[in-house]
PDB file of C-alpha atoms in Angstrom:
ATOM      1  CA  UNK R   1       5.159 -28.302   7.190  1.00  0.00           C
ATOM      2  CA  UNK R   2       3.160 -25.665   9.022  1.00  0.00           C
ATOM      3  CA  UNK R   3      -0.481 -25.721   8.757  1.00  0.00           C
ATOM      4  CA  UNK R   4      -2.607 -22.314   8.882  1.00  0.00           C
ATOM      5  CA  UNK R   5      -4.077 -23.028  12.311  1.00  0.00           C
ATOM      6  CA  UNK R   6      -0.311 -23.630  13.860  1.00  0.00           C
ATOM      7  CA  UNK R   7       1.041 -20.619  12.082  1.00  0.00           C
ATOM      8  CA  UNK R   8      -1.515 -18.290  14.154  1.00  0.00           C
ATOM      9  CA  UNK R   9      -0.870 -19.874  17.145  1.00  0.00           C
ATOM     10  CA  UNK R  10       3.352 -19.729  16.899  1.00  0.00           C
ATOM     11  CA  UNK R  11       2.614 -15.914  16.038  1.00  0.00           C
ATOM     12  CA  UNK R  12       0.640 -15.376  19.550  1.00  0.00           C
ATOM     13  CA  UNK R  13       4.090 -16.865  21.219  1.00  0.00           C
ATOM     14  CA  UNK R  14       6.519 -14.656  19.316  1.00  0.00           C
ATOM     15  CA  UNK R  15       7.901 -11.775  20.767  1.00  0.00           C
ATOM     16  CA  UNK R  16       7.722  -8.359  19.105  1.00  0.00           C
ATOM     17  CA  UNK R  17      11.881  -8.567  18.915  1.00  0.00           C
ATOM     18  CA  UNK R  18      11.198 -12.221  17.658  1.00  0.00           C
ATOM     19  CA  UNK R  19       8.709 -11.031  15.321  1.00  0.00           C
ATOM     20  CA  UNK R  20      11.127  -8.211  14.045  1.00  0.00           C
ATOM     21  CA  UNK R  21      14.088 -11.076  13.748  1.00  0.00           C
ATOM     22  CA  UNK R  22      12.015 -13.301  11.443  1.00  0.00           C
ATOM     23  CA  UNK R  23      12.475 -10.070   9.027  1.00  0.00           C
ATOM     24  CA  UNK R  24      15.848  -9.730   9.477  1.00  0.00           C
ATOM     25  CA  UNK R  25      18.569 -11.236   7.708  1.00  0.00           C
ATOM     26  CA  UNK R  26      21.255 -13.333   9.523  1.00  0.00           C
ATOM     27  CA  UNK R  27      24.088 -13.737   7.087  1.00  0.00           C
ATOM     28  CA  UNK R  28      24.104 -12.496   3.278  1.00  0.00           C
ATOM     29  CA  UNK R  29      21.873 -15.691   2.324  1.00  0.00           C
ATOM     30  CA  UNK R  30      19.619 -16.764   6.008  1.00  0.00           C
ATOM     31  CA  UNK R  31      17.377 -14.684   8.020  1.00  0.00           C
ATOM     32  CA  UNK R  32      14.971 -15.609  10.531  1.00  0.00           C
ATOM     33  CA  UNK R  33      14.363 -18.328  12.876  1.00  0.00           C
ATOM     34  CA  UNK R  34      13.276 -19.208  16.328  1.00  0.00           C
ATOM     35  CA  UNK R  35      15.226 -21.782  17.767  1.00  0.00           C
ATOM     36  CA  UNK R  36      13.182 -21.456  21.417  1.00  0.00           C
ATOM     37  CA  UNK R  37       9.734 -22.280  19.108  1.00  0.00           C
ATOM     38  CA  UNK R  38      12.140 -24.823  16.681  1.00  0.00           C
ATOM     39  CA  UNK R  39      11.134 -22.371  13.738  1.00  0.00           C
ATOM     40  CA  UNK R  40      14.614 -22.526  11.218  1.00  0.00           C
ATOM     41  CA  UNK R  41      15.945 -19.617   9.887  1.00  0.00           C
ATOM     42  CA  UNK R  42      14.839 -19.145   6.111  1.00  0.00           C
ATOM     43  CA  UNK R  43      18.201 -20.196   3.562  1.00  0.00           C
ATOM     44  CA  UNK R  44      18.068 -18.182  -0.017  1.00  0.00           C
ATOM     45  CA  UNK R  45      19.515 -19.142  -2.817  1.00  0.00           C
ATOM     46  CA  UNK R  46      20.248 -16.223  -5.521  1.00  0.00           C
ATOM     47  CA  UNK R  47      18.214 -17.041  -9.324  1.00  0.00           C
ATOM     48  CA  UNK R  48      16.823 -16.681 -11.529  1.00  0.00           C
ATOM     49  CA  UNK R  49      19.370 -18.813 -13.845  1.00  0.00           C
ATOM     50  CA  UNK R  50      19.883 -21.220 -11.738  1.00  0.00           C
ATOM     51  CA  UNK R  51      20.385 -22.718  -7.893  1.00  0.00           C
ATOM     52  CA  UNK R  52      24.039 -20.878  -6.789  1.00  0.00           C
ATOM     53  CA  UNK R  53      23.696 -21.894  -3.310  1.00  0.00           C
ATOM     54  CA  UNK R  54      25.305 -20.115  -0.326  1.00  0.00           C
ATOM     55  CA  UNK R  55      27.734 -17.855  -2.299  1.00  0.00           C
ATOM     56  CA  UNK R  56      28.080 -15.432  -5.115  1.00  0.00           C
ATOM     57  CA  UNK R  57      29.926 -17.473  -7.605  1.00  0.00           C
ATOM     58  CA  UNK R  58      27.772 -20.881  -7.649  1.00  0.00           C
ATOM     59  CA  UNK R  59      29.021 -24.343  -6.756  1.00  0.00           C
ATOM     60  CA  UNK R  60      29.910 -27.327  -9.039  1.00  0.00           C
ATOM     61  CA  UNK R  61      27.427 -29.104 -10.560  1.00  0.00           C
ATOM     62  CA  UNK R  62      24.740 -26.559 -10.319  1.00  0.00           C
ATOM     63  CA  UNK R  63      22.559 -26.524 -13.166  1.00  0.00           C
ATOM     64  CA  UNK R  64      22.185 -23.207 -15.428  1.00  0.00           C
ATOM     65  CA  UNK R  65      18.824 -22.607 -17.148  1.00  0.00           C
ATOM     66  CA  UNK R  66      18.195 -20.525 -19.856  1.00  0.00           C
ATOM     67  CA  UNK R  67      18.103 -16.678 -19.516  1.00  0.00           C
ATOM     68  CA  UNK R  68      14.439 -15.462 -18.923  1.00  0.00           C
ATOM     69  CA  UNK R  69      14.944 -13.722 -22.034  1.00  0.00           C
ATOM     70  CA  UNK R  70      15.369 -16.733 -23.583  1.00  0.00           C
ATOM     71  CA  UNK R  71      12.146 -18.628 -21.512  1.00  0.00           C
ATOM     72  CA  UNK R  72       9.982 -15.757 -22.810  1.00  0.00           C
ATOM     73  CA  UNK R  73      10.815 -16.103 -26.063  1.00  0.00           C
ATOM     74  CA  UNK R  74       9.437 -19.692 -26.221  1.00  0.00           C
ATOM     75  CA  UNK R  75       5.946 -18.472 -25.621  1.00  0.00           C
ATOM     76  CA  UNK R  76       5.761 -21.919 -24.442  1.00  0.00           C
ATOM     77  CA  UNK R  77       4.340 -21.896 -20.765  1.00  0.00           C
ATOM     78  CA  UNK R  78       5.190 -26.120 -20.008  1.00  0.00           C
ATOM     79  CA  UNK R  79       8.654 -25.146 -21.049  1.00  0.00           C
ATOM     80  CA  UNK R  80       8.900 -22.496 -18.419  1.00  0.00           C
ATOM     81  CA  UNK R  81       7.084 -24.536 -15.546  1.00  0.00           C
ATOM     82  CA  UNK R  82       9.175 -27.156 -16.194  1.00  0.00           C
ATOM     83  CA  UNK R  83      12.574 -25.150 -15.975  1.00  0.00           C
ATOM     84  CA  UNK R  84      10.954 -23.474 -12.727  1.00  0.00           C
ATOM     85  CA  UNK R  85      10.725 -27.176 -10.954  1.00  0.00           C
ATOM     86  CA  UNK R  86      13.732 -28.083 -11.876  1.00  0.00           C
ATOM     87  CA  UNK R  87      15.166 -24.996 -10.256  1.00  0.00           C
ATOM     88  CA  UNK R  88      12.912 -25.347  -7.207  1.00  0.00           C
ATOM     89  CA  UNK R  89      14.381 -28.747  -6.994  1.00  0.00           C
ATOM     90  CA  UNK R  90      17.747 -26.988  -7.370  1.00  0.00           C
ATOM     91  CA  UNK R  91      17.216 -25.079  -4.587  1.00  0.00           C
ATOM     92  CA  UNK R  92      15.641 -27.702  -2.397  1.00  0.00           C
ATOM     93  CA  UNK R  93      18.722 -30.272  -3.057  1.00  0.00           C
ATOM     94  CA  UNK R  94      21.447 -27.160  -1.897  1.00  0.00           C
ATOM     95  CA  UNK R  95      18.772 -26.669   1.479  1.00  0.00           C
ATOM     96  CA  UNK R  96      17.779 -23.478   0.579  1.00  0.00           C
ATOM     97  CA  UNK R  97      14.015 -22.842   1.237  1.00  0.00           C
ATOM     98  CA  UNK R  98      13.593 -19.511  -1.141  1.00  0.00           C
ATOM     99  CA  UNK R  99      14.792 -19.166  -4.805  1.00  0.00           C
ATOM    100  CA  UNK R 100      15.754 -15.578  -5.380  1.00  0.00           C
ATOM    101  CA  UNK R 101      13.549 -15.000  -9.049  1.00  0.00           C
ATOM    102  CA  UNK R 102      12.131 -14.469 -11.460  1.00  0.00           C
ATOM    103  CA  UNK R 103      12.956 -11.338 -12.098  1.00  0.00           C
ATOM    104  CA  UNK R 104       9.759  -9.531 -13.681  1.00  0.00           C
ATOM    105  CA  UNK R 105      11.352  -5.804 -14.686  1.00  0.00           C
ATOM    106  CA  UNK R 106      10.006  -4.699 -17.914  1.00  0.00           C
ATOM    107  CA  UNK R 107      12.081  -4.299 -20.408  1.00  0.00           C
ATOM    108  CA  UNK R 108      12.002  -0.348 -21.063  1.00  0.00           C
ATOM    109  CA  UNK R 109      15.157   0.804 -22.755  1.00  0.00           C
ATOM    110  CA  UNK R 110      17.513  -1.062 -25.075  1.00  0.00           C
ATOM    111  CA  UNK R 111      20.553   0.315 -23.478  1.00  0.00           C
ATOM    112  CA  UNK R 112      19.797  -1.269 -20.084  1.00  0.00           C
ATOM    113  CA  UNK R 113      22.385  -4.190 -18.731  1.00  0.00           C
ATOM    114  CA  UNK R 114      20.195  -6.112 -17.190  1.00  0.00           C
ATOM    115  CA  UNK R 115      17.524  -7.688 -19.215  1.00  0.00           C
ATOM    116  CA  UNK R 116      18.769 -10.842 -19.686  1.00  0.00           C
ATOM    117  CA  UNK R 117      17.439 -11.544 -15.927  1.00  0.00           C
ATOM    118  CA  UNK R 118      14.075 -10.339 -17.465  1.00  0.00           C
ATOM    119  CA  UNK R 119      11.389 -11.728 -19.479  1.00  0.00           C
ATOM    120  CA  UNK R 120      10.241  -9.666 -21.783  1.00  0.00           C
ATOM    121  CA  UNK R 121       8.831  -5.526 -22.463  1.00  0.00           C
ATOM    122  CA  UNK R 122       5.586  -6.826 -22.828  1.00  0.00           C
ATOM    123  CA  UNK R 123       3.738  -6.988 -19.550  1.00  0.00           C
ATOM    124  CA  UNK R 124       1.224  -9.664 -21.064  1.00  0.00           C
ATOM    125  CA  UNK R 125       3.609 -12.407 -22.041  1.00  0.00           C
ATOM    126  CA  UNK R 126       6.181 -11.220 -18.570  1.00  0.00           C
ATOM    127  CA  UNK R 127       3.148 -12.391 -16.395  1.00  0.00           C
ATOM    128  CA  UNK R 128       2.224 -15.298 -18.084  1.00  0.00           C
ATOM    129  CA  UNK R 129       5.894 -16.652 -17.818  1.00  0.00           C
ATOM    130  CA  UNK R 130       6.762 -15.520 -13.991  1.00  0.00           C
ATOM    131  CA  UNK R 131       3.062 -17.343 -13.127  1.00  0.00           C
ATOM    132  CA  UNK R 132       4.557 -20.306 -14.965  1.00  0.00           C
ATOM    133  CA  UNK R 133       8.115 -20.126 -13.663  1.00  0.00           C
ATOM    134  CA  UNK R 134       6.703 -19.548  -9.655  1.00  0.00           C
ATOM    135  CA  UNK R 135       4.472 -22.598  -9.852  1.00  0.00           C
ATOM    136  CA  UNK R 136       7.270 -24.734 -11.323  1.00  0.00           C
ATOM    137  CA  UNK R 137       9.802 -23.624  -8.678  1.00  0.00           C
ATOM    138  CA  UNK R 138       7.080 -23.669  -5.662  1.00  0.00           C
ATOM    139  CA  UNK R 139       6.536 -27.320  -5.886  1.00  0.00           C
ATOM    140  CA  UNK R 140       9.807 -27.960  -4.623  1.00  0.00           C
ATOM    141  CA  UNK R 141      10.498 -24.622  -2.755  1.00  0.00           C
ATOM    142  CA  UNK R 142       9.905 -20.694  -2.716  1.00  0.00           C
ATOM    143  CA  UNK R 143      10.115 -18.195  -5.428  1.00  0.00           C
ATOM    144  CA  UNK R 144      11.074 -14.757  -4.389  1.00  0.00           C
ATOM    145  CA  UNK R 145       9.687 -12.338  -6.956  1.00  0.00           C
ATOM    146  CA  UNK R 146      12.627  -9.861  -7.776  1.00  0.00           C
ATOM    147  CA  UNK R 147      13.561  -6.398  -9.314  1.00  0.00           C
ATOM    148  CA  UNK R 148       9.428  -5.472 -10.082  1.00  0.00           C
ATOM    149  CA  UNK R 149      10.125  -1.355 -10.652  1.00  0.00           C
TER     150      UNK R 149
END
């Protein structure tokens, strides 16, 4: 781990370019790194149901949690912290360092596809769960907030 002092110093040795490259993906699921200042690139895994791994179509043996939908409708926040670390610890296992969810849309029009990869239309309860969710999955790795319009 990086501690706040040695992140301000490794940004005084970056490069603009370098700077710009940590922003940047690398492949479809890396971006980033510094090899001359041993910084890794960032690996992403795509959520919010579950740990897929480098690819679009999941590997074997990764675990599929319920829909967010479903989370939300538990109004049960342990529930959803405890789905979140096992995700994070999903993630972690594959060596990806960012979990791509939760998704927090609000639900705004019944004839959308999507909102099974969303909580819920009521902004109240949505919060509550993605707080829950990103503290499960951040004690094992990052949660990438997704899809907020």
């Amino acid at each position: 781990l990086i501690r706040h002092h040695e992140v301000e110093e490794l940004l005084k040795k970056l490069t603009l370019e370098e700077k710009v490259s940590l922003l940047t993906g690398k492949t479809m699921w890396e971006a980033g790194g510094v090899p001359r200042l041993n910084l890794p690139r960032l690996r992403f895994s795509d959520g919010p149901h579950g740990a897929r791994g480098e690819g679009l179509h999941g590997t074997v043996g990764a675990a599929l949690a319920p829909c967010l939908s479903a989370l939300a409708a538990t109004f049960n926040e342990e529930i959803i912290l405890k789905v979140g670390e096992i995700l994070g610890q999903e993630c972690a296992a594959r060596g990806a360092n960012v979990l791509l969810g939760p998704t927090v849309n609000i639900h705004r029009s019944p004839i959308t596809g999507r909102h099974f990869e969303c909580f819920s239309e009521d902004p109240f309860l949505t919060s509550r769960c993605a707080v829950s969710y990103v503290r499960g999955v951040q004690r094992f790795s990052a949660a990438c907030v997704k899809h907020c319009v």
